[in-house]
Amino acid sequence: MGLKAEPMTRVLIVVPKDKVPAATSALYDLQLLHVHDHVEGRDGLALGHPLKGASVASEMLIRLRAMIATLEIPEVTVDMRRPITSLMEELEAKFDHLEHEIETLGDNRNRLRAETRNIEQQMKNLEPYISLGLDLDVYRDYETLEVIVGNLTGDPWKVLRNAKIPFELFKAKDASKTGLFALFIEQDRTDEVRAIIGEFNFTPVPSFEGKGDPRTMRVRLKEKLAKVNSSLEEVELDLKTIRKVHGESLFAAEEHLSIQIEKAESPLRCGSTPNALFVEGWVPTKRMADLEGTLTDAVGDSYHIEVLTDEELTGHSTAAVAADGGEPTSEEEEEAEHFDTSKETPVLSTNPEGFKAYEYLIKLVSTPRYDEIDPALFMYFTFPLFFALMVGDIGYGITFIILGFWMLNSKWKGVGIVTGITRRRLTKMIMMSGLFTIFTGLMYGEFFGLELFGTHGLVWPHYLYVPALDVYLPINRLEQAMLMINLCIYIGIAHMIHGLCLGIVNTNHHHGLKHAILGKFSWILIIIGGYFVFRILFTADEVVMTEPVMMSGLILMITGIIMLIAGEGGGGLLELPGIVSNILSYTRLFAIGLSSLGIAMTFNTLGGIMVSKGGAMIIVGLIVAFLGHFINILLALLAPSLHALRLHYVEWMTKFYTGGGREYEPFGRERIYTEV
Amino acid sequence: MVDIGVGYGMIAIAAGLAMGLSALAAAIGEMAIGSAAVGATAEDRDMFGKGLILTVLPETLAIFGLVVAVLLWLKIP
């Protein structure tokens, strides 16, 4: 369960030409076969040709999509799926008429929209002329005069006077437009004047075609705009009515036609000869019978199905190269030998629903390969554990669970990539982590940053002594820092050895037992041996090399290093310091928790001081403490989960995970709006 | 005031330096990675998860610093 991907069988289906439409249609509706796309010329097979009817359907689909675009239909949700026969009959009967109607209305709407924009632009252009107050005819049609209308800052008029340029100036009447002006000058001095006003940030105002008082003009434009807007509303109302009546059926027809086209174009993904079509792909092994049954129902006996084994596939590729052009070269042969089923075979994970959230998190790195261990199963336990060791607070744990229940029942749809089913899964993951957090909270004796029990416990000022482990419970994280660091290192060593064990399984499968032992088992020896050696070096008062623990540690470590060099060469030694930092990295389980605890305690102290002052400060103090914990809970969702993930991604998964698999995407798609 | 002696004062300063300098180093690392991650996410939303993880990688430095600081701090009676 969960560890391995669903077993897949690679099959080759051969269908005679006349049965292709029935066969592809059946396969599409079955949604079971992951089609391996054919490459032109492979095995001497050409690409298939699209079925008849594809081009007709395409044309209809294009027209349909244009209609949907014109109607501006948003994504609709329907409660009832429509049967396709009646749907298409209905649509064909009304198609041309409906299309004509929608097209006309759409054109009208676009024209009216353009007109509205145009009038609005004109009204905007008219604004400065209203402020200037002159009749619109005044600005045009002179033989010797030039009119400049625009905005500027400062006072160029003195300069014009000094240059002895004759001019007449009109300024805007309202105070808000001080820079607006209309300037009348002689035509032959235009360049001179433009050069002068150019230095005063001159920007021209677009000219306005029209006659008479600009205010009358504005009234006229307003009337025109109102008229256009009312006809636009009418057209949009018509379109809305059509949308209401036909929208859903158009949407459903779009889906059906898209499916028709996908079916019709499916031979393009397969190999073909003049008389037959060769479909190659993968099927979940346990559903082979379904596939064969469906094909028999669709085309009777006239198909041939063949299961391809790995050996056949390798030979198969070589044959392809040879068929292509004479003898295969040694390079091509090598390539054929390395035909990697683990990379090519699509992966359908067998994880139960509860593990899917972790599957999602693993896919953020890479999809597992077909024959690789899927780490989701282990993460289901270790992720909440790490998270809980960091947060470790009874109160926060309860809050996470309540938050989870609220998220599951609320109408909030989530943001970004965390929507739909992913949101539900991640929510359940948070709730699970909350449950673990309550347990670690009991272990630390913490409740919203307060010490509930333990040495200075508020409720139960006692502790338990566990002689076997020489540990006092609950662990006070502030006072027993050394114990926590040790605990983290033990967890780190255990987690990494687990990762290396998975690495042995994976490497054994891919490269054989020798590689697995030299490359992965050697690291386990190094970690265990190294632990004893370093432990003595750091804690013992006197280091005696001949002491049995020290000796066995050294022997394990050196054996491991020799095996590593034998397996991976001298380069492997470069990774030795890395393993130390990997293990120390697990101390974040303590460090992140300390910072979370620090924030909680700070706000408790702050709130406590305020409450002790009495009066209205009691309320302020409670609010401060509440806000502090609120922020801390948000931070706790972010930092510990990221660091727990990081421990999995960087320290753990690098020991065994390759990834780069291909996801199982069966040919066909689910009908949402229609039914057969 | 309790006289804790110069030696313990030095330990306290050392613990502070261990924490502060390692956090600074982590911050410098995250600066470059963070901006690159935001850029990648802008191009492809699917990069968000990877970017987030890459961004917290250098935080290990700060955690090592904290551990060293705690070990030093435990030496002060």
PDB file of C-alpha atoms in Angstrom, chain A residues 419-675:
ATOM      1  CA  THR A 419      -7.620  25.420  -3.780  1.00  0.00           C
ATOM      2  CA  GLY A 420     -10.152  22.661  -4.149  1.00  0.00           C
ATOM      3  CA  ILE A 421      -9.058  19.204  -3.114  1.00  0.00           C
ATOM      4  CA  THR A 422      -5.505  20.335  -2.314  1.00  0.00           C
ATOM      5  CA  ARG A 423      -6.873  22.802   0.221  1.00  0.00           C
ATOM      6  CA  ARG A 424      -8.901  20.065   1.917  1.00  0.00           C
ATOM      7  CA  ARG A 425      -5.913  17.756   2.038  1.00  0.00           C
ATOM      8  CA  LEU A 426      -3.580  20.394   3.422  1.00  0.00           C
ATOM      9  CA  THR A 427      -6.213  21.302   6.016  1.00  0.00           C
ATOM     10  CA  LYS A 428      -6.355  17.712   7.194  1.00  0.00           C
ATOM     11  CA  MET A 429      -2.579  17.713   7.358  1.00  0.00           C
ATOM     12  CA  ILE A 430      -2.701  20.758   9.659  1.00  0.00           C
ATOM     13  CA  MET A 431      -5.278  19.027  11.856  1.00  0.00           C
ATOM     14  CA  MET A 432      -3.108  15.933  12.094  1.00  0.00           C
ATOM     15  CA  SER A 433      -0.153  18.116  13.017  1.00  0.00           C
ATOM     16  CA  GLY A 434      -2.359  19.797  15.624  1.00  0.00           C
ATOM     17  CA  LEU A 435      -3.080  16.426  17.214  1.00  0.00           C
ATOM     18  CA  PHE A 436       0.639  15.603  17.414  1.00  0.00           C
ATOM     19  CA  THR A 437       1.222  19.103  18.784  1.00  0.00           C
ATOM     20  CA  ILE A 438      -1.085  18.407  21.716  1.00  0.00           C
ATOM     21  CA  PHE A 439       1.003  15.347  22.609  1.00  0.00           C
ATOM     22  CA  THR A 440       4.312  17.176  22.396  1.00  0.00           C
ATOM     23  CA  GLY A 441       2.649  19.996  24.333  1.00  0.00           C
ATOM     24  CA  LEU A 442       2.004  17.492  27.119  1.00  0.00           C
ATOM     25  CA  MET A 443       5.626  16.430  26.851  1.00  0.00           C
ATOM     26  CA  TYR A 444       6.797  20.040  27.288  1.00  0.00           C
ATOM     27  CA  GLY A 445       3.983  20.953  29.726  1.00  0.00           C
ATOM     28  CA  GLU A 446       3.166  24.104  27.771  1.00  0.00           C
ATOM     29  CA  PHE A 447      -0.177  25.785  27.252  1.00  0.00           C
ATOM     30  CA  PHE A 448      -0.137  29.025  25.240  1.00  0.00           C
ATOM     31  CA  GLY A 449       3.419  29.617  26.409  1.00  0.00           C
ATOM     32  CA  LEU A 450       2.524  29.122  30.081  1.00  0.00           C
ATOM     33  CA  GLU A 451       4.108  26.329  32.044  1.00  0.00           C
ATOM     34  CA  LEU A 452       1.065  24.313  32.968  1.00  0.00           C
ATOM     35  CA  PHE A 453       2.911  21.606  34.845  1.00  0.00           C
ATOM     36  CA  GLY A 454       6.520  20.814  35.615  1.00  0.00           C
ATOM     37  CA  THR A 455       8.937  22.414  38.064  1.00  0.00           C
ATOM     38  CA  HIS A 456       7.194  25.818  38.101  1.00  0.00           C
ATOM     39  CA  GLY A 457       3.864  24.440  36.877  1.00  0.00           C
ATOM     40  CA  LEU A 458       0.790  26.580  37.358  1.00  0.00           C
ATOM     41  CA  VAL A 459      -1.582  23.647  37.704  1.00  0.00           C
ATOM     42  CA  TRP A 460       0.549  20.737  38.774  1.00  0.00           C
ATOM     43  CA  PRO A 461       4.012  21.766  40.022  1.00  0.00           C
ATOM     44  CA  HIS A 462       5.562  18.308  39.838  1.00  0.00           C
ATOM     45  CA  TYR A 463       7.546  16.245  37.437  1.00  0.00           C
ATOM     46  CA  LEU A 464       7.992  12.606  36.595  1.00  0.00           C
ATOM     47  CA  TYR A 465      11.371  10.939  36.586  1.00  0.00           C
ATOM     48  CA  VAL A 466      11.893   8.271  33.950  1.00  0.00           C
ATOM     49  CA  PRO A 467      14.848   6.259  35.232  1.00  0.00           C
ATOM     50  CA  ALA A 468      15.328   4.211  32.072  1.00  0.00           C
ATOM     51  CA  LEU A 469      16.064   7.307  30.021  1.00  0.00           C
ATOM     52  CA  ASP A 470      17.380   9.461  32.898  1.00  0.00           C
ATOM     53  CA  VAL A 471      14.882  12.129  31.856  1.00  0.00           C
ATOM     54  CA  TYR A 472      12.589  14.390  33.835  1.00  0.00           C
ATOM     55  CA  LEU A 473       9.141  14.920  32.297  1.00  0.00           C
ATOM     56  CA  PRO A 474       7.794  17.360  31.289  1.00  0.00           C
ATOM     57  CA  ILE A 475      10.863  18.708  29.531  1.00  0.00           C
ATOM     58  CA  ASN A 476      11.327  22.410  30.171  1.00  0.00           C
ATOM     59  CA  ARG A 477      12.713  23.545  26.853  1.00  0.00           C
ATOM     60  CA  LEU A 478      14.423  26.634  28.252  1.00  0.00           C
ATOM     61  CA  GLU A 479      16.159  24.922  31.131  1.00  0.00           C
ATOM     62  CA  GLN A 480      16.957  21.590  29.522  1.00  0.00           C
ATOM     63  CA  ALA A 481      18.464  22.871  26.304  1.00  0.00           C
ATOM     64  CA  MET A 482      21.220  20.264  26.224  1.00  0.00           C
ATOM     65  CA  LEU A 483      18.695  17.445  26.561  1.00  0.00           C
ATOM     66  CA  MET A 484      16.668  18.903  23.681  1.00  0.00           C
ATOM     67  CA  ILE A 485      19.740  19.229  21.457  1.00  0.00           C
ATOM     68  CA  ASN A 486      20.641  15.617  22.166  1.00  0.00           C
ATOM     69  CA  LEU A 487      17.086  14.494  21.450  1.00  0.00           C
ATOM     70  CA  CYS A 488      17.152  16.335  18.115  1.00  0.00           C
ATOM     71  CA  ILE A 489      20.430  14.703  17.165  1.00  0.00           C
ATOM     72  CA  TYR A 490      19.022  11.246  17.973  1.00  0.00           C
ATOM     73  CA  ILE A 491      15.963  11.981  15.845  1.00  0.00           C
ATOM     74  CA  GLY A 492      18.202  13.249  13.061  1.00  0.00           C
ATOM     75  CA  ILE A 493      20.364  10.133  13.105  1.00  0.00           C
ATOM     76  CA  ALA A 494      17.302   7.874  13.107  1.00  0.00           C
ATOM     77  CA  HIS A 495      15.636   9.784  10.278  1.00  0.00           C
ATOM     78  CA  MET A 496      18.749   9.794   8.119  1.00  0.00           C
ATOM     79  CA  ILE A 497      19.428   6.112   8.676  1.00  0.00           C
ATOM     80  CA  HIS A 498      15.830   5.469   7.642  1.00  0.00           C
ATOM     81  CA  GLY A 499      16.410   7.538   4.492  1.00  0.00           C
ATOM     82  CA  LEU A 500      19.586   5.575   3.761  1.00  0.00           C
ATOM     83  CA  CYS A 501      17.714   2.277   4.227  1.00  0.00           C
ATOM     84  CA  LEU A 502      15.189   3.380   1.629  1.00  0.00           C
ATOM     85  CA  GLY A 503      18.211   4.355  -0.462  1.00  0.00           C
ATOM     86  CA  ILE A 504      19.526   0.789  -0.179  1.00  0.00           C
ATOM     87  CA  VAL A 505      16.203  -0.568  -1.443  1.00  0.00           C
ATOM     88  CA  ASN A 506      16.065   1.869  -4.365  1.00  0.00           C
ATOM     89  CA  THR A 507      19.714   1.496  -5.352  1.00  0.00           C
ATOM     90  CA  ASN A 508      19.515  -2.280  -5.080  1.00  0.00           C
ATOM     91  CA  HIS A 509      16.595  -2.240  -7.485  1.00  0.00           C
ATOM     92  CA  HIS A 510      18.283   0.042 -10.000  1.00  0.00           C
ATOM     93  CA  HIS A 511      21.983  -0.732  -9.814  1.00  0.00           C
ATOM     94  CA  GLY A 512      22.336  -3.916  -7.797  1.00  0.00           C
ATOM     95  CA  LEU A 513      23.260  -4.885  -4.259  1.00  0.00           C
ATOM     96  CA  LYS A 514      26.940  -3.972  -4.567  1.00  0.00           C
ATOM     97  CA  HIS A 515      26.163  -0.349  -5.314  1.00  0.00           C
ATOM     98  CA  ALA A 516      23.565  -0.280  -2.561  1.00  0.00           C
ATOM     99  CA  ILE A 517      26.000  -1.522   0.067  1.00  0.00           C
ATOM    100  CA  LEU A 518      28.997   0.542  -1.021  1.00  0.00           C
ATOM    101  CA  GLY A 519      27.021   3.718  -1.684  1.00  0.00           C
ATOM    102  CA  LYS A 520      24.360   3.721   1.042  1.00  0.00           C
ATOM    103  CA  PHE A 521      25.168   1.160   3.730  1.00  0.00           C
ATOM    104  CA  SER A 522      28.643   2.691   4.091  1.00  0.00           C
ATOM    105  CA  TRP A 523      26.974   5.928   5.206  1.00  0.00           C
ATOM    106  CA  ILE A 524      25.010   4.120   7.893  1.00  0.00           C
ATOM    107  CA  LEU A 525      28.284   2.709   9.263  1.00  0.00           C
ATOM    108  CA  ILE A 526      29.888   6.161   9.138  1.00  0.00           C
ATOM    109  CA  ILE A 527      26.970   7.789  10.967  1.00  0.00           C
ATOM    110  CA  ILE A 528      26.789   5.195  13.738  1.00  0.00           C
ATOM    111  CA  GLY A 529      30.553   4.961  14.180  1.00  0.00           C
ATOM    112  CA  GLY A 530      30.957   8.709  13.966  1.00  0.00           C
ATOM    113  CA  TYR A 531      28.307   9.209  16.620  1.00  0.00           C
ATOM    114  CA  PHE A 532      30.197   7.132  19.201  1.00  0.00           C
ATOM    115  CA  VAL A 533      33.539   8.727  18.370  1.00  0.00           C
ATOM    116  CA  PHE A 534      32.251  12.299  18.552  1.00  0.00           C
ATOM    117  CA  ARG A 535      30.218  11.584  21.662  1.00  0.00           C
ATOM    118  CA  ILE A 536      33.358  10.493  23.508  1.00  0.00           C
ATOM    119  CA  LEU A 537      35.446  13.325  22.086  1.00  0.00           C
ATOM    120  CA  PHE A 538      32.959  15.931  23.318  1.00  0.00           C
ATOM    121  CA  THR A 539      31.802  14.522  26.642  1.00  0.00           C
ATOM    122  CA  ALA A 540      34.521  12.337  28.146  1.00  0.00           C
ATOM    123  CA  ASP A 541      37.015  13.945  30.508  1.00  0.00           C
ATOM    124  CA  GLU A 542      39.817  11.847  29.130  1.00  0.00           C
ATOM    125  CA  VAL A 543      39.925  10.302  25.680  1.00  0.00           C
ATOM    126  CA  VAL A 544      41.255   6.762  25.701  1.00  0.00           C
ATOM    127  CA  MET A 545      41.622   5.380  22.203  1.00  0.00           C
ATOM    128  CA  THR A 546      41.675   1.757  23.343  1.00  0.00           C
ATOM    129  CA  GLU A 547      38.359   1.964  25.157  1.00  0.00           C
ATOM    130  CA  PRO A 548      35.905  -0.563  23.604  1.00  0.00           C
ATOM    131  CA  VAL A 549      33.199   1.952  22.622  1.00  0.00           C
ATOM    132  CA  MET A 550      35.744   4.301  21.062  1.00  0.00           C
ATOM    133  CA  MET A 551      37.458   1.420  19.281  1.00  0.00           C
ATOM    134  CA  SER A 552      34.286  -0.037  17.816  1.00  0.00           C
ATOM    135  CA  GLY A 553      33.167   3.434  16.764  1.00  0.00           C
ATOM    136  CA  LEU A 554      36.433   4.061  14.990  1.00  0.00           C
ATOM    137  CA  ILE A 555      36.336   0.658  13.303  1.00  0.00           C
ATOM    138  CA  LEU A 556      32.773   1.189  12.042  1.00  0.00           C
ATOM    139  CA  MET A 557      33.604   4.663  10.768  1.00  0.00           C
ATOM    140  CA  ILE A 558      36.794   3.656   9.000  1.00  0.00           C
ATOM    141  CA  THR A 559      35.141   0.608   7.418  1.00  0.00           C
ATOM    142  CA  GLY A 560      32.365   2.860   6.191  1.00  0.00           C
ATOM    143  CA  ILE A 561      34.829   5.335   4.716  1.00  0.00           C
ATOM    144  CA  ILE A 562      36.773   2.578   2.952  1.00  0.00           C
ATOM    145  CA  MET A 563      33.540   1.184   1.497  1.00  0.00           C
ATOM    146  CA  LEU A 564      32.531   4.659   0.390  1.00  0.00           C
ATOM    147  CA  ILE A 565      35.849   5.228  -1.383  1.00  0.00           C
ATOM    148  CA  ALA A 566      35.525   1.810  -3.017  1.00  0.00           C
ATOM    149  CA  GLY A 567      32.024   2.645  -4.190  1.00  0.00           C
ATOM    150  CA  GLU A 568      32.209   6.276  -5.199  1.00  0.00           C
ATOM    151  CA  GLY A 569      35.916   7.097  -5.302  1.00  0.00           C
ATOM    152  CA  GLY A 570      37.681   9.890  -3.436  1.00  0.00           C
ATOM    153  CA  GLY A 571      34.882  12.286  -4.302  1.00  0.00           C
ATOM    154  CA  GLY A 572      32.702  10.615  -1.702  1.00  0.00           C
ATOM    155  CA  LEU A 573      34.986  11.996   1.022  1.00  0.00           C
ATOM    156  CA  LEU A 574      33.907  15.516   0.120  1.00  0.00           C
ATOM    157  CA  GLU A 575      30.438  14.671   1.409  1.00  0.00           C
ATOM    158  CA  LEU A 576      31.681  13.693   4.886  1.00  0.00           C
ATOM    159  CA  PRO A 577      31.375  17.185   6.412  1.00  0.00           C
ATOM    160  CA  GLY A 578      27.949  17.399   4.795  1.00  0.00           C
ATOM    161  CA  ILE A 579      26.640  14.500   6.857  1.00  0.00           C
ATOM    162  CA  VAL A 580      27.677  16.280  10.071  1.00  0.00           C
ATOM    163  CA  SER A 581      25.829  19.423   9.073  1.00  0.00           C
ATOM    164  CA  ASN A 582      22.848  17.276   7.988  1.00  0.00           C
ATOM    165  CA  ILE A 583      22.593  15.807  11.481  1.00  0.00           C
ATOM    166  CA  LEU A 584      23.141  19.128  13.242  1.00  0.00           C
ATOM    167  CA  SER A 585      20.454  20.549  10.991  1.00  0.00           C
ATOM    168  CA  TYR A 586      17.901  18.587  12.999  1.00  0.00           C
ATOM    169  CA  THR A 587      18.636  20.835  15.989  1.00  0.00           C
ATOM    170  CA  ARG A 588      16.198  23.188  14.302  1.00  0.00           C
ATOM    171  CA  LEU A 589      13.498  21.025  15.892  1.00  0.00           C
ATOM    172  CA  PHE A 590      14.628  22.618  19.146  1.00  0.00           C
ATOM    173  CA  ALA A 591      15.689  26.042  17.807  1.00  0.00           C
ATOM    174  CA  ILE A 592      12.501  26.921  15.915  1.00  0.00           C
ATOM    175  CA  GLY A 593      10.445  25.765  18.886  1.00  0.00           C
ATOM    176  CA  LEU A 594      12.466  27.990  21.175  1.00  0.00           C
ATOM    177  CA  SER A 595      11.700  31.052  19.079  1.00  0.00           C
ATOM    178  CA  SER A 596       7.991  30.176  19.001  1.00  0.00           C
ATOM    179  CA  LEU A 597       8.027  29.673  22.777  1.00  0.00           C
ATOM    180  CA  GLY A 598       9.943  32.955  23.182  1.00  0.00           C
ATOM    181  CA  ILE A 599       7.287  34.939  21.337  1.00  0.00           C
ATOM    182  CA  ALA A 600       4.487  33.297  23.322  1.00  0.00           C
ATOM    183  CA  MET A 601       6.198  33.981  26.658  1.00  0.00           C
ATOM    184  CA  THR A 602       6.957  37.587  25.741  1.00  0.00           C
ATOM    185  CA  PHE A 603       3.300  38.346  25.036  1.00  0.00           C
ATOM    186  CA  ASN A 604       2.214  36.495  28.170  1.00  0.00           C
ATOM    187  CA  THR A 605       4.600  38.609  30.276  1.00  0.00           C
ATOM    188  CA  LEU A 606       3.520  41.807  28.525  1.00  0.00           C
ATOM    189  CA  GLY A 607      -0.169  40.979  28.967  1.00  0.00           C
ATOM    190  CA  GLY A 608       0.477  39.877  32.551  1.00  0.00           C
ATOM    191  CA  ILE A 609       2.090  43.201  33.508  1.00  0.00           C
ATOM    192  CA  MET A 610      -0.879  45.105  32.072  1.00  0.00           C
ATOM    193  CA  VAL A 611      -3.455  42.894  33.786  1.00  0.00           C
ATOM    194  CA  SER A 612      -1.686  43.307  37.131  1.00  0.00           C
ATOM    195  CA  LYS A 613      -2.188  47.098  36.910  1.00  0.00           C
ATOM    196  CA  GLY A 614      -5.944  46.508  37.226  1.00  0.00           C
ATOM    197  CA  GLY A 615      -8.892  48.529  35.897  1.00  0.00           C
ATOM    198  CA  ALA A 616      -9.198  49.057  32.153  1.00  0.00           C
ATOM    199  CA  MET A 617      -5.659  47.746  31.685  1.00  0.00           C
ATOM    200  CA  ILE A 618      -6.977  44.227  32.312  1.00  0.00           C
ATOM    201  CA  ILE A 619      -8.841  44.357  29.000  1.00  0.00           C
ATOM    202  CA  VAL A 620      -5.875  45.914  27.170  1.00  0.00           C
ATOM    203  CA  GLY A 621      -3.598  43.239  28.597  1.00  0.00           C
ATOM    204  CA  LEU A 622      -5.900  40.456  27.462  1.00  0.00           C
ATOM    205  CA  ILE A 623      -6.103  41.972  23.977  1.00  0.00           C
ATOM    206  CA  VAL A 624      -2.303  42.240  23.758  1.00  0.00           C
ATOM    207  CA  ALA A 625      -1.882  38.610  24.806  1.00  0.00           C
ATOM    208  CA  PHE A 626      -4.582  37.489  22.368  1.00  0.00           C
ATOM    209  CA  LEU A 627      -3.058  39.381  19.424  1.00  0.00           C
ATOM    210  CA  GLY A 628       0.396  38.106  20.300  1.00  0.00           C
ATOM    211  CA  HIS A 629      -0.753  34.504  20.274  1.00  0.00           C
ATOM    212  CA  PHE A 630      -2.704  35.081  17.074  1.00  0.00           C
ATOM    213  CA  ILE A 631       0.452  36.303  15.304  1.00  0.00           C
ATOM    214  CA  ASN A 632       2.443  33.475  16.812  1.00  0.00           C
ATOM    215  CA  ILE A 633      -0.042  30.873  15.556  1.00  0.00           C
ATOM    216  CA  LEU A 634       0.174  32.284  12.036  1.00  0.00           C
ATOM    217  CA  LEU A 635       3.974  32.211  12.278  1.00  0.00           C
ATOM    218  CA  ALA A 636       3.773  28.692  13.681  1.00  0.00           C
ATOM    219  CA  LEU A 637       1.844  27.570  10.609  1.00  0.00           C
ATOM    220  CA  LEU A 638       4.537  29.020   8.378  1.00  0.00           C
ATOM    221  CA  ALA A 639       7.970  28.497   9.929  1.00  0.00           C
ATOM    222  CA  PRO A 640       7.694  25.033  11.528  1.00  0.00           C
ATOM    223  CA  SER A 641       5.901  23.561   8.524  1.00  0.00           C
ATOM    224  CA  LEU A 642       8.506  24.955   6.138  1.00  0.00           C
ATOM    225  CA  HIS A 643      11.336  23.675   8.292  1.00  0.00           C
ATOM    226  CA  ALA A 644       9.713  20.285   8.741  1.00  0.00           C
ATOM    227  CA  LEU A 645       9.395  20.110   4.944  1.00  0.00           C
ATOM    228  CA  ARG A 646      12.965  21.171   4.491  1.00  0.00           C
ATOM    229  CA  LEU A 647      14.195  18.414   6.781  1.00  0.00           C
ATOM    230  CA  HIS A 648      12.370  15.967   4.543  1.00  0.00           C
ATOM    231  CA  TYR A 649      13.430  17.476   1.236  1.00  0.00           C
ATOM    232  CA  VAL A 650      17.070  18.242   1.973  1.00  0.00           C
ATOM    233  CA  GLU A 651      18.243  15.929   4.727  1.00  0.00           C
ATOM    234  CA  TRP A 652      16.049  12.898   4.127  1.00  0.00           C
ATOM    235  CA  MET A 653      14.972  12.639   0.497  1.00  0.00           C
ATOM    236  CA  THR A 654      18.456  13.332  -0.882  1.00  0.00           C
ATOM    237  CA  LYS A 655      19.458   9.979   0.617  1.00  0.00           C
ATOM    238  CA  PHE A 656      17.187   7.927  -1.636  1.00  0.00           C
ATOM    239  CA  TYR A 657      14.960   9.965  -3.929  1.00  0.00           C
ATOM    240  CA  THR A 658      15.563  10.460  -7.650  1.00  0.00           C
ATOM    241  CA  GLY A 659      12.196  11.541  -8.998  1.00  0.00           C
ATOM    242  CA  GLY A 660      11.569  12.590 -12.577  1.00  0.00           C
ATOM    243  CA  GLY A 661       8.742  10.132 -13.125  1.00  0.00           C
ATOM    244  CA  ARG A 662       5.827  10.672 -15.449  1.00  0.00           C
ATOM    245  CA  GLU A 663       2.323  11.071 -14.130  1.00  0.00           C
ATOM    246  CA  TYR A 664      -0.419   8.717 -15.317  1.00  0.00           C
ATOM    247  CA  GLU A 665      -2.708  10.711 -17.573  1.00  0.00           C
ATOM    248  CA  PRO A 666      -5.209   8.407 -19.246  1.00  0.00           C
ATOM    249  CA  PHE A 667      -6.477   9.247 -22.706  1.00  0.00           C
ATOM    250  CA  GLY A 668      -9.912  10.848 -22.529  1.00  0.00           C
ATOM    251  CA  ARG A 669     -11.629  13.247 -20.216  1.00  0.00           C
ATOM    252  CA  GLU A 670     -14.504  13.471 -17.821  1.00  0.00           C
ATOM    253  CA  ARG A 671     -17.724  14.943 -19.223  1.00  0.00           C
ATOM    254  CA  ILE A 672     -19.000  17.709 -16.957  1.00  0.00           C
ATOM    255  CA  TYR A 673     -21.899  19.190 -18.893  1.00  0.00           C
ATOM    256  CA  THR A 674     -22.979  16.326 -21.119  1.00  0.00           C
ATOM    257  CA  GLU A 675     -23.694  12.635 -20.956  1.00  0.00           C
TER     258      GLU A 675
END
